[in-house]
Short mmCIF file of C-alpha atoms and ligand atoms in Angstrom, two decimals:
data_model
loop_
_atom_site.label_atom_id
_atom_site.label_comp_id
_atom_site.label_asym_id
_atom_site.label_seq_id
_atom_site.Cartn_x
_atom_site.Cartn_y
_atom_site.Cartn_z
CA MET A 4 29.26 -15.34 -16.49
CA LYS A 5 27.15 -12.04 -18.54
CA LYS A 6 27.28 -8.91 -16.62
CA ILE A 7 24.02 -6.82 -16.47
CA LYS A 8 23.81 -3.22 -18.21
CA ASN A 9 20.43 -3.14 -19.38
CA VAL A 10 17.59 -3.47 -17.10
CA CYS A 11 13.77 -3.20 -17.39
CA CYS A 12 10.92 -2.78 -15.27
CA ILE A 13 7.42 -3.86 -16.35
CA GLY A 14 5.01 -1.74 -14.43
CA ALA A 15 5.43 2.09 -13.00
CA GLY A 16 3.07 1.67 -9.88
CA TYR A 17 3.87 2.52 -6.48
CA VAL A 18 6.49 -1.13 -6.28
CA GLY A 19 7.99 -0.67 -9.66
CA GLY A 20 8.58 3.19 -9.57
CA PRO A 21 10.66 3.81 -6.34
CA THR A 22 12.48 0.68 -6.64
CA MET A 23 13.69 1.41 -10.08
CA ALA A 24 14.67 5.51 -8.86
CA VAL A 25 16.88 3.68 -5.95
CA LEU A 26 18.13 0.96 -8.24
CA ALA A 27 19.30 4.03 -10.56
CA ASP A 28 20.32 6.03 -7.52
CA LYS A 29 22.71 3.04 -6.19
CA CYS A 30 23.53 1.60 -9.63
CA PRO A 31 24.97 4.24 -11.90
CA HIS A 32 26.76 1.77 -14.15
CA LEU A 33 22.92 0.38 -14.97
CA GLU A 34 20.33 1.61 -17.60
CA ILE A 35 16.81 1.41 -16.19
CA HIS A 36 13.86 1.54 -18.58
CA VAL A 37 10.57 1.72 -16.24
CA VAL A 38 7.54 0.54 -18.63
CA ASP A 39 3.95 0.67 -18.68
CA ILE A 40 0.83 0.62 -20.72
CA ASN A 41 -0.75 3.37 -18.69
CA LYS A 42 0.27 6.44 -20.69
CA THR A 43 -0.96 9.01 -18.32
CA ARG A 44 1.09 7.59 -15.87
CA ILE A 45 4.08 7.54 -17.75
CA LYS A 46 3.16 11.17 -18.96
CA ALA A 47 3.40 12.11 -14.98
CA TRP A 48 7.00 10.05 -14.39
CA ASN A 49 7.98 12.51 -16.99
CA ASP A 50 6.63 15.66 -16.33
CA ASN A 51 8.98 18.54 -15.42
CA ASP A 52 6.87 19.69 -12.37
CA LEU A 53 8.24 17.21 -10.24
CA SER A 54 5.01 17.62 -7.66
CA LYS A 55 3.09 16.11 -10.38
CA LEU A 56 4.89 12.94 -9.93
CA PRO A 57 2.33 9.76 -10.09
CA ILE A 58 3.06 9.04 -6.52
CA PHE A 59 3.97 10.73 -3.65
CA GLU A 60 6.61 9.52 -1.43
CA PRO A 61 8.91 11.68 0.89
CA GLY A 62 12.94 11.56 -0.85
CA LEU A 63 11.60 10.12 -3.88
CA GLU A 64 11.17 13.74 -5.91
CA LYS A 65 15.05 14.16 -5.36
CA ILE A 66 16.13 10.52 -7.03
CA ILE A 67 14.04 11.30 -10.21
CA LYS A 68 15.53 14.89 -10.43
CA LYS A 69 19.20 13.23 -10.11
CA ARG A 70 18.47 9.70 -12.23
CA ARG A 71 15.95 10.65 -14.72
CA ASN A 72 17.01 10.63 -18.23
CA HIS A 73 20.56 9.99 -17.15
CA ASN A 74 20.19 6.12 -16.51
CA LEU A 75 16.79 5.88 -15.28
CA PHE A 76 14.06 5.93 -18.20
CA PHE A 77 10.12 6.44 -18.17
CA SER A 78 8.35 5.55 -21.66
CA SER A 79 5.69 3.01 -22.49
CA GLU A 80 8.07 0.92 -25.25
CA VAL A 81 7.84 -2.09 -24.10
CA LYS A 82 8.95 -4.43 -27.29
CA LYS A 83 12.08 -2.07 -27.34
CA ASN A 84 12.85 -2.36 -24.13
CA ILE A 85 12.48 -6.07 -23.27
CA ARG A 86 14.40 -7.12 -26.04
CA LYS A 87 17.52 -4.37 -24.78
CA ALA A 88 17.48 -5.80 -21.15
CA GLU A 89 19.42 -8.83 -19.78
CA MET A 90 17.43 -8.02 -16.68
CA ILE A 91 13.37 -7.61 -16.64
CA PHE A 92 11.29 -7.11 -13.14
CA ILE A 93 7.49 -7.72 -12.94
CA SER A 94 6.01 -4.78 -11.08
CA VAL A 95 2.80 -5.02 -12.29
CA ASN A 96 -0.66 -5.35 -10.39
CA THR A 97 -2.11 -8.48 -9.01
CA PRO A 98 -5.71 -7.75 -7.49
CA THR A 99 -8.07 -9.92 -6.29
CA LYS A 100 -10.26 -12.13 -8.81
CA THR A 101 -13.49 -10.20 -9.20
CA LYS A 102 -15.23 -13.13 -11.14
CA GLY A 103 -14.51 -16.89 -11.91
CA ILE A 104 -12.78 -19.34 -9.81
CA GLY A 105 -12.00 -18.28 -6.85
CA ALA A 106 -13.34 -14.77 -7.25
CA GLY A 107 -12.81 -12.53 -4.30
CA PHE A 108 -9.89 -14.75 -2.67
CA ALA A 109 -7.44 -15.43 -5.74
CA SER A 110 -4.97 -13.28 -7.33
CA ASP A 111 -6.06 -12.18 -10.55
CA LEU A 112 -2.31 -13.34 -12.75
CA ARG A 113 -3.78 -11.71 -16.07
CA TRP A 114 -1.30 -8.93 -16.12
CA ILE A 115 1.54 -11.54 -14.98
CA GLU A 116 0.69 -13.71 -18.06
CA SER A 117 0.71 -11.16 -20.42
CA CYS A 118 4.07 -9.66 -19.54
CA ALA A 119 5.44 -13.52 -19.46
CA ARG A 120 3.67 -13.85 -23.36
CA GLN A 121 5.62 -10.37 -23.76
CA ILE A 122 9.03 -11.56 -22.65
CA ALA A 123 9.01 -15.01 -24.22
CA GLU A 124 8.20 -13.08 -27.66
CA TYR A 125 10.37 -10.00 -27.74
CA ALA A 126 13.42 -11.14 -25.31
CA GLU A 127 16.89 -12.05 -26.79
CA GLY A 128 19.85 -14.13 -25.76
CA TYR A 129 20.13 -15.30 -22.01
CA THR A 130 17.65 -13.05 -20.06
CA ILE A 131 16.38 -13.10 -15.89
CA ILE A 132 13.00 -12.56 -15.08
CA VAL A 133 12.83 -11.09 -11.47
CA GLU A 134 8.81 -11.55 -9.95
CA LYS A 135 8.54 -8.50 -7.58
CA SER A 136 4.88 -8.27 -7.73
CA THR A 137 3.12 -10.52 -4.64
CA LEU A 138 2.35 -13.38 -6.11
CA PRO A 139 0.16 -16.37 -5.15
CA VAL A 140 2.93 -19.57 -4.18
CA ARG A 141 3.85 -21.45 -7.87
CA THR A 142 3.47 -18.35 -9.93
CA ALA A 143 7.04 -18.81 -11.20
CA GLU A 144 6.41 -22.00 -12.09
CA LYS A 145 3.43 -20.55 -14.61
CA ILE A 146 5.81 -18.04 -16.10
CA LYS A 147 8.25 -20.58 -16.70
CA SER A 148 6.02 -22.84 -18.59
CA ILE A 149 4.98 -19.84 -20.62
CA LEU A 150 8.10 -18.88 -21.31
CA ASN A 151 9.62 -22.64 -22.34
CA SER A 152 6.53 -23.53 -24.32
CA SER A 153 7.09 -20.29 -26.62
CA LEU A 154 10.50 -21.14 -26.68
CA LYS A 155 9.44 -24.77 -28.00
CA ALA A 156 7.33 -23.67 -30.43
CA ASN A 157 9.76 -20.97 -31.31
CA ASN A 158 7.69 -18.39 -31.03
CA SER A 159 10.94 -16.01 -30.03
CA GLN A 160 11.87 -13.59 -32.44
CA ASN A 161 15.08 -14.79 -31.29
CA ILE A 162 15.99 -18.54 -31.16
CA ASN A 163 18.88 -17.70 -28.48
CA ALA A 164 16.68 -17.06 -26.14
CA GLN A 165 17.29 -18.11 -22.91
CA PHE A 166 15.06 -17.53 -19.82
CA SER A 167 15.62 -17.39 -15.69
CA VAL A 168 12.94 -17.18 -13.45
CA LEU A 169 13.87 -15.63 -9.88
CA SER A 170 11.85 -14.19 -6.89
CA ASN A 171 12.47 -11.32 -5.48
CA PRO A 172 9.39 -9.93 -3.59
CA GLU A 173 9.62 -6.00 -2.45
CA PHE A 174 9.00 -5.41 1.58
CA LEU A 175 9.12 -1.71 1.08
CA ALA A 176 6.02 0.09 2.90
CA GLU A 177 4.24 3.13 1.42
CA GLY A 178 5.26 6.77 3.04
CA THR A 179 9.00 4.80 4.36
CA ALA A 180 9.34 3.53 0.73
CA ILE A 181 12.61 5.55 0.01
CA ASN A 182 13.84 4.73 3.32
CA ASP A 183 13.09 1.46 3.01
CA LEU A 184 14.31 0.40 -0.23
CA ILE A 185 17.62 1.99 0.72
CA ASN A 186 18.01 0.36 4.04
CA PRO A 187 16.10 -3.33 3.56
CA ASP A 188 15.68 -5.57 6.73
CA ARG A 189 16.89 -8.10 4.01
CA ILE A 190 16.73 -8.72 0.39
CA LEU A 191 14.98 -12.17 -0.22
CA ILE A 192 16.21 -14.11 -3.50
CA GLY A 193 14.38 -17.24 -4.20
CA GLY A 194 15.63 -19.40 -7.61
CA ASP A 195 17.52 -22.38 -8.12
CA ASP A 196 19.80 -20.57 -11.46
CA ASP A 197 22.78 -20.14 -9.34
CA ASP A 198 24.34 -18.20 -12.25
CA ALA A 199 21.01 -15.72 -12.58
CA ILE A 200 21.13 -15.17 -8.54
CA LYS A 201 24.93 -14.40 -8.17
CA LEU A 202 23.75 -11.58 -11.02
CA LEU A 203 21.02 -10.31 -9.01
CA GLU A 204 22.91 -10.78 -5.58
CA ASP A 205 25.88 -8.72 -7.45
CA ILE A 206 23.82 -5.63 -7.96
CA TYR A 207 21.93 -5.39 -4.66
CA SER A 208 25.78 -5.56 -3.31
CA ASN A 209 26.02 -2.10 -4.46
CA TRP A 210 24.60 -0.89 -1.33
CA ILE A 211 23.45 -4.00 0.70
CA GLU A 212 25.77 -6.02 3.19
CA LYS A 213 25.77 -9.55 2.46
CA ASP A 214 24.70 -10.89 5.17
CA LYS A 215 20.88 -9.27 4.86
CA ILE A 216 20.52 -10.92 1.24
CA LEU A 217 18.96 -14.12 1.84
CA LYS A 218 18.72 -17.27 -0.87
CA THR A 219 15.99 -19.40 -0.94
CA ASN A 220 14.16 -21.63 -2.88
CA ILE A 221 11.60 -20.01 -5.13
CA TRP A 222 8.88 -21.33 -3.42
CA SER A 223 9.82 -20.20 0.25
CA SER A 224 10.14 -16.88 -1.63
CA GLU A 225 6.91 -16.51 -2.65
CA LEU A 226 5.12 -17.84 0.21
CA SER A 227 6.97 -15.87 2.64
CA LYS A 228 6.04 -12.00 1.09
CA LEU A 229 2.45 -13.30 1.92
CA ILE A 230 3.40 -14.68 5.30
CA ALA A 231 5.39 -11.24 6.19
CA ASN A 232 2.45 -9.49 4.93
CA ALA A 233 0.12 -11.63 6.93
CA PHE A 234 1.85 -11.50 10.28
CA LEU A 235 2.12 -7.82 10.36
CA ALA A 236 -1.70 -7.57 9.37
CA GLN A 237 -2.35 -10.24 12.24
CA ARG A 238 -0.61 -7.95 15.09
CA ILE A 239 -2.75 -5.04 13.75
CA SER A 240 -6.18 -7.08 14.50
CA SER A 241 -4.97 -8.07 17.60
CA ILE A 242 -4.15 -4.77 19.18
CA ASN A 243 -7.59 -3.87 17.69
CA SER A 244 -9.82 -6.36 19.32
CA VAL A 245 -7.73 -5.52 22.43
CA SER A 246 -8.39 -1.35 21.70
CA ALA A 247 -12.27 -2.38 22.09
CA LEU A 248 -11.83 -4.25 25.50
CA CYS A 249 -9.47 -1.33 26.66
CA GLU A 250 -13.05 1.01 25.86
CA LYS A 251 -14.77 -1.53 28.09
CA THR A 252 -12.22 -2.29 31.27
CA GLY A 253 -10.80 0.96 31.83
CA ALA A 254 -7.53 -0.35 30.37
CA ASN A 255 -5.86 2.00 27.67
CA VAL A 256 -4.35 0.37 24.59
CA LEU A 257 -1.25 3.01 24.57
CA GLU A 258 -0.42 1.78 28.05
CA VAL A 259 -0.84 -2.19 27.04
CA SER A 260 1.00 -1.77 23.34
CA LYS A 261 3.85 -0.18 25.39
CA ALA A 262 4.28 -2.73 28.31
CA ILE A 263 3.66 -6.07 25.92
CA GLY A 264 6.10 -4.51 23.27
CA MET A 265 8.57 -4.41 26.15
CA ASP A 266 8.64 -7.77 26.07
CA LYS A 267 11.73 -8.59 23.09
CA ARG A 268 9.76 -11.60 22.00
CA ILE A 269 6.62 -9.28 20.99
CA GLY A 270 8.76 -6.40 20.17
CA GLU A 271 7.57 -2.79 19.60
CA LYS A 272 6.31 -1.74 15.97
CA PHE A 273 2.80 -2.47 14.47
CA LEU A 274 1.23 -2.23 17.76
CA ASN A 275 -0.64 0.91 17.39
CA ALA A 276 -4.80 0.55 17.47
CA GLY A 277 -6.71 2.39 14.54
CA PRO A 278 -9.52 2.00 12.17
CA GLY A 279 -8.55 -0.76 10.73
CA PHE A 280 -5.22 -1.31 8.19
CA GLY A 281 -5.37 -0.71 4.74
CA GLY A 282 -3.61 -0.52 1.96
CA SER A 283 -3.34 -2.92 -1.51
CA CYS A 284 -1.34 -5.72 0.30
CA PHE A 285 -2.48 -6.64 3.53
CA LYS A 286 -6.17 -7.32 2.45
CA LYS A 287 -5.48 -8.76 -1.10
CA ASP A 288 -2.63 -11.25 0.37
CA ILE A 289 -4.60 -12.75 3.14
CA LEU A 290 -7.54 -13.33 0.63
CA ASN A 291 -4.70 -15.27 -1.12
CA LEU A 292 -3.34 -16.82 1.55
CA ILE A 293 -7.33 -18.21 2.69
CA TYR A 294 -7.34 -19.02 -0.94
CA ILE A 295 -4.59 -21.60 -0.93
CA SER A 296 -5.33 -23.08 2.09
CA GLU A 297 -8.57 -24.34 1.09
CA PHE A 298 -7.13 -25.42 -2.08
CA TYR A 299 -5.07 -27.75 -0.05
CA GLY A 300 -7.98 -28.94 1.80
CA LEU A 301 -6.90 -27.21 5.13
CA LYS A 302 -9.95 -25.26 6.39
CA GLU A 303 -8.39 -24.19 10.09
CA VAL A 304 -5.51 -22.58 8.75
CA ALA A 305 -7.64 -20.78 5.98
CA ASP A 306 -10.35 -20.02 8.61
CA TYR A 307 -7.61 -18.45 10.95
CA TRP A 308 -6.80 -16.35 8.69
CA LYS A 309 -10.28 -14.98 7.59
CA SER A 310 -10.72 -13.83 11.48
CA VAL A 311 -8.05 -11.46 10.52
CA LEU A 312 -10.08 -9.77 7.76
CA ASP A 313 -13.04 -9.91 10.23
CA ILE A 314 -11.57 -7.75 12.70
CA ASN A 315 -10.63 -5.82 10.28
CA TYR A 316 -13.86 -4.71 9.07
CA TRP A 317 -15.55 -5.06 12.05
CA GLN A 318 -13.07 -2.59 13.49
CA GLN A 319 -14.53 0.19 10.53
CA ASN A 320 -17.85 -0.71 11.34
CA ARG A 321 -17.41 -0.14 15.40
CA ILE A 322 -15.95 3.03 15.12
CA SER A 323 -18.91 3.88 12.31
CA SER A 324 -20.98 3.05 14.72
CA LEU A 325 -20.18 4.27 18.29
CA ILE A 326 -19.39 7.64 16.49
CA ILE A 327 -23.28 7.76 15.01
CA GLU A 328 -24.04 6.58 19.22
CA LYS A 329 -22.15 9.32 20.36
CA LEU A 330 -23.89 12.21 18.39
CA PHE A 331 -27.43 11.44 20.05
CA GLY A 332 -28.01 8.54 17.52
CA THR A 333 -28.55 10.54 14.27
CA ILE A 334 -25.95 12.48 12.23
CA ALA A 335 -28.80 13.21 9.12
CA GLY A 336 -28.61 16.82 8.37
CA LYS A 337 -24.76 16.93 10.26
CA LYS A 338 -21.77 17.92 9.09
CA ILE A 339 -19.06 15.59 10.13
CA SER A 340 -15.26 16.80 8.93
CA ILE A 341 -12.87 13.58 8.02
CA PHE A 342 -9.10 14.21 8.58
CA GLY A 343 -7.32 12.10 6.03
CA PHE A 344 -8.64 9.74 3.67
CA ALA A 345 -5.03 8.20 2.78
CA PHE A 346 -4.87 4.36 4.17
CA LYS A 347 -1.96 5.66 6.15
CA SER A 348 0.42 8.92 6.34
CA ASN A 349 2.61 10.46 3.98
CA THR A 350 1.10 8.59 0.89
CA ASN A 351 -1.68 9.44 -1.41
CA ASP A 352 -2.54 6.30 -1.95
CA THR A 353 -6.39 5.68 -0.92
CA ARG A 354 -6.52 1.57 -1.71
CA GLU A 355 -8.70 -0.17 0.82
CA SER A 356 -8.23 2.85 3.13
CA PRO A 357 -10.66 2.27 6.16
CA ALA A 358 -11.44 5.76 5.68
CA ILE A 359 -13.31 4.33 2.66
CA ASN A 360 -15.82 1.77 4.38
CA ILE A 361 -16.12 4.48 7.36
CA CYS A 362 -16.94 7.25 4.89
CA LYS A 363 -19.56 5.55 3.41
CA ASN A 364 -21.30 4.21 6.82
CA PHE A 365 -21.29 8.27 7.50
CA LEU A 366 -22.86 9.25 3.77
CA ASN A 367 -25.55 6.10 4.26
CA GLU A 368 -26.79 7.94 7.38
CA GLY A 369 -27.40 10.70 5.60
CA CYS A 370 -24.81 13.48 6.67
CA GLU A 371 -22.37 15.96 4.95
CA LEU A 372 -18.85 14.53 4.77
CA LEU A 373 -16.02 17.93 4.97
CA ILE A 374 -13.22 15.83 3.71
CA TYR A 375 -9.56 17.35 4.38
CA ASP A 376 -6.39 15.59 3.11
CA PRO A 377 -2.86 16.67 2.04
CA LYS A 378 -2.38 14.55 -0.79
CA VAL A 379 -5.30 12.85 -1.97
CA THR A 380 -6.79 14.44 -4.53
CA GLU A 381 -10.88 15.17 -5.09
CA GLN A 382 -10.42 13.48 -8.45
CA GLU A 383 -9.59 10.18 -6.55
CA ILE A 384 -11.86 10.53 -3.60
CA VAL A 385 -14.55 11.42 -7.12
CA SER A 386 -13.69 7.53 -8.29
CA ILE A 387 -14.46 6.30 -4.48
CA LEU A 388 -17.25 8.39 -3.40
CA GLY A 389 -19.10 9.55 -6.31
CA SER A 390 -19.21 13.05 -7.82
CA ASN A 391 -22.97 13.36 -8.06
CA ASN A 392 -24.24 12.15 -4.47
CA LEU A 393 -26.98 14.00 -3.19
CA ASN A 394 -28.14 14.50 -0.02
CA LEU A 395 -32.17 13.81 -0.07
CA ASP A 396 -32.93 16.09 2.88
CA THR A 397 -30.96 18.85 1.68
CA ASN A 398 -30.58 18.20 -1.71
CA LYS A 399 -27.11 19.30 -1.52
CA ARG A 400 -23.85 17.14 -2.45
CA ASN A 401 -23.19 15.13 0.26
CA TRP A 402 -19.30 15.35 0.65
CA HIS A 403 -17.14 18.06 -0.16
CA LYS A 404 -12.97 17.76 -0.38
CA LEU A 405 -11.58 21.06 1.10
CA ASP A 406 -8.23 22.43 1.34
CA THR A 407 -7.85 23.58 4.69
CA ILE A 408 -8.43 22.35 8.32
CA ILE A 409 -10.31 25.45 8.78
CA GLU A 410 -12.38 25.31 5.97
CA ALA A 411 -13.02 21.10 7.16
CA VAL A 412 -14.24 22.35 10.11
CA THR A 413 -16.11 25.41 10.36
CA ASN A 414 -20.04 24.45 11.52
CA ALA A 415 -18.76 20.78 11.93
CA ASP A 416 -20.74 18.54 14.48
CA ALA A 417 -17.66 16.23 14.87
CA ILE A 418 -14.12 15.83 13.24
CA VAL A 419 -13.10 12.27 12.91
CA VAL A 420 -9.53 11.63 12.52
CA LEU A 421 -8.71 8.64 10.25
CA THR A 422 -5.29 9.15 8.97
CA GLU A 423 -2.10 9.71 11.13
CA TRP A 424 -0.55 12.86 9.26
CA GLU A 425 1.71 14.77 11.19
CA GLU A 426 -0.15 18.25 10.55
CA PHE A 427 -3.18 16.76 13.18
CA LYS A 428 -0.41 16.24 15.85
CA ASN A 429 -0.05 20.20 16.43
CA ILE A 430 -3.24 22.08 16.17
CA ASN A 431 -5.01 25.04 17.90
CA TRP A 432 -8.09 23.20 19.05
CA ASP A 433 -9.08 26.86 21.05
CA ILE A 434 -9.71 28.30 16.88
CA ILE A 435 -11.20 24.89 15.69
CA TYR A 436 -13.51 24.79 18.86
CA SER A 437 -14.92 28.16 18.13
CA LEU A 438 -15.71 27.35 14.49
CA MET A 439 -17.52 23.94 15.54
CA ARG A 440 -21.31 23.70 16.07
CA LYS A 441 -21.32 23.15 20.00
CA PRO A 442 -21.64 19.89 21.56
CA ALA A 443 -18.17 19.70 19.49
CA TRP A 444 -16.52 15.83 19.20
CA ILE A 445 -13.23 14.72 17.91
CA PHE A 446 -12.73 10.99 17.42
CA ASP A 447 -9.08 10.14 17.02
CA THR A 448 -8.94 6.78 15.67
CA ARG A 449 -5.40 7.20 15.55
CA ASN A 450 -4.47 8.58 18.96
CA ILE A 451 -2.24 11.13 17.30
CA CYS A 452 -3.93 14.58 18.79
CA ASN A 453 -2.62 16.82 21.66
CA LYS A 454 -4.98 15.38 24.40
CA GLU A 455 -3.83 18.38 26.82
CA GLU A 456 -4.77 20.76 24.50
CA ILE A 457 -7.67 19.36 23.64
CA GLU A 458 -9.00 19.42 27.55
CA LYS A 459 -8.09 23.12 27.96
CA THR A 460 -11.31 23.48 25.30
CA ASP A 461 -14.78 22.15 26.10
CA ILE A 462 -14.64 19.58 23.11
CA ASN A 463 -15.80 15.83 23.88
CA LEU A 464 -12.91 14.06 23.48
CA TRP A 465 -13.12 9.97 22.03
CA GLN A 466 -10.02 7.91 21.51
CA VAL A 467 -9.54 4.69 20.19
CA GLY A 468 -8.76 2.17 23.03
CA ILE A 469 -8.65 4.77 25.86
CA SER A 470 -12.06 4.59 28.17
CA LYS A 471 -13.73 7.38 29.04
C1 LIG B 509 0.99 -3.89 -7.29
C2 LIG B 509 0.84 -4.65 -6.35
O1 LIG B 509 -0.33 -4.23 -5.56
C3 LIG B 509 1.37 -5.66 -5.17
O2 LIG B 509 0.42 -6.68 -4.64
C4 LIG B 509 3.01 -6.13 -6.11
O3 LIG B 509 3.47 -6.51 -5.13
C5 LIG B 509 3.49 -4.92 -7.06
O4 LIG B 509 2.30 -4.51 -7.93
P1 LIG B 509 1.84 -1.25 -6.88
O5 LIG B 509 2.93 -1.14 -7.40
O6 LIG B 509 1.32 -0.66 -5.98
O7 LIG B 509 2.06 -2.95 -6.72
O8 LIG B 509 0.17 -1.41 -8.17
P2 LIG B 509 0.35 -0.26 -9.27
O9 LIG B 509 0.90 1.15 -8.39
O10 LIG B 509 -1.18 -0.87 -9.92
O11 LIG B 509 1.04 -0.23 -10.35
C6 LIG B 509 1.00 -1.35 -11.38
C7 LIG B 509 1.53 -0.89 -12.95
O12 LIG B 509 1.62 -1.65 -13.51
C8 LIG B 509 0.27 0.09 -13.17
O13 LIG B 509 0.85 1.39 -13.49
C9 LIG B 509 -0.31 -0.42 -14.29
O14 LIG B 509 -0.58 0.31 -15.85
C10 LIG B 509 1.02 -1.79 -14.88
N1 LIG B 509 0.98 -2.62 -15.47
C11 LIG B 509 0.03 -3.29 -15.43
C12 LIG B 509 1.85 -2.67 -17.10
O15 LIG B 509 2.62 -1.97 -17.09
N2 LIG B 509 1.38 -3.58 -18.02
C13 LIG B 509 -0.10 -4.59 -17.50
O16 LIG B 509 0.52 -5.63 -18.31
C14 LIG B 509 -0.40 -4.90 -16.38
C1 LIG B 510 2.92 -3.26 3.78
C2 LIG B 510 4.14 -3.95 4.64
O1 LIG B 510 4.36 -3.21 5.59
C3 LIG B 510 5.20 -4.01 3.57
O2 LIG B 510 6.59 -4.91 4.17
C4 LIG B 510 4.60 -4.84 2.29
O3 LIG B 510 5.91 -4.73 1.10
C5 LIG B 510 3.12 -4.05 1.89
O4 LIG B 510 2.51 -4.04 2.26
P1 LIG B 510 1.91 -0.56 3.66
O5 LIG B 510 0.62 -1.55 3.34
O6 LIG B 510 2.29 0.07 2.37
O7 LIG B 510 2.75 -1.86 4.14
O8 LIG B 510 2.29 0.21 4.97
P2 LIG B 510 2.14 -0.42 6.56
O9 LIG B 510 3.12 0.66 7.19
O10 LIG B 510 2.38 -1.66 6.15
O11 LIG B 510 0.25 -0.08 7.32
C6 LIG B 510 -0.84 -0.89 6.29
C7 LIG B 510 -1.71 -0.17 7.33
O12 LIG B 510 -1.66 -1.09 8.76
C8 LIG B 510 -2.27 0.79 7.17
O13 LIG B 510 -3.29 1.39 6.85
C9 LIG B 510 -1.70 1.40 8.42
O14 LIG B 510 -2.13 2.52 9.21
C10 LIG B 510 -2.26 0.25 9.51
N1 LIG B 510 -1.22 0.09 10.72
C11 LIG B 510 -0.18 0.31 10.34
C12 LIG B 510 -2.05 -0.10 11.60
O15 LIG B 510 -3.17 0.42 12.11
N2 LIG B 510 -1.10 -0.09 12.92
C13 LIG B 510 0.37 -0.08 12.85
O16 LIG B 510 0.72 -0.45 14.54
C14 LIG B 510 0.79 -0.52 11.79
#
């Protein structure tokens, strides 16, 4: 059986970049080429200033510094690197379709298809294709069909080309990606070609114990990824629904989470109430699950998963409304300070961030937003909220990105904490209070601010899931 030496990964995003960095670090004998059609992104991956890498992940810079241009390379040379590779990972994006059949639910597989066609055209010899992207069930079948029909039609530049397709979904979470890749709970490999499975397993065995490597058929592997994300999202919607009940009844969601989480059957993780889940995966994967369920005539199953998404929107809107309500029913002309725009801490990613919907709700009411986030750039927020939104009453721009917490709270009527950044945990609230307009409010949607310190000031505090 052939050994793997050359690896290619198509897609240098939040999944492909960190995954290949760790692979390069753990397997110095491999030569890994990460390719992406986005030249700006590749340029950023190759920047000498490591703070300019296209994504922020704790621990990533150190590995890039060590492996880049040794056995880890970033480029846009797709053709050459496909040709050279014995193993090709596909890590391209699969967003929700915006038009056509399945619009709003199904995944758009155009980039997966384009990768399969490029591989069919350029690959040489026995090539293993590994699906890393989260994909709808039975996508591997489509990839195989493109590869095989191209072989039959003799489109491939090398008639010796021979393909095997594996599913190997990535379970990393952003913000902890490097640690998740180094110490995964499990590695899942789905496929039916024993040789290909063995070769991929051998790569992971360089740093992962054998009993953590789970082998299944290809469809179970594809489905397991969707279901893992759906179960995680469902826990968040469950605890968020409970947070509203706690606020009404006098219970405290932190105490309830702790009490139920100590039951080993439930477990303590993923029970933090918040402004609703964000990120590139949960919503997309549940929409996909809904689509597949409906496709197979399982309406009740589809409805069940839809309710997880419904609670998520509801929580964002519920929080926006109650904030407006507490600020005397109007925020027109008021300054609202937004603490955190990323969908979670330790990432610069804003995809599906609850901050987006909540900020838009506020802007619709005619207020001015003072946004502070340690990692999200102004350019990113411009792409979401627009650059030339004017407040019709004051004729001024209706949002600003500030570089410091102090600037972001000056003359603000309220602070809304939306991302659980560490630096929000230890703030000198005396100073903050002195800078705000009175009466001043903090709305802590993540339950991370220091309640005792806040209560020493005259700031009004609202926390998710805790009744006053
Ligand atoms: C994406 C999906 O969101 C996730 O569901 C899946 O599991 C893995 O891929 P992520 O890495 O976060 O995750 O996406 P993104 O940061 O958008 O990166 C994808 C990259 O693929 C982009 O840089 C894009 O330019 C690149 N790409 C896309 C190609 O190089 N070629 C293509 O044909 C299409
Ligand atoms: C998720 C999965 O965890 C990961 O396995 C998969 O590969 C990709 O999707 P990610 O979206 O990066 O990872 O982050 P995650 O930590 O799961 O958080 C998702 C969202 O849920 C965030 O908005 C986060 O703030 C929120 N969340 C998480 C809560 O509101 N409460 C919790 O208890 C946990």
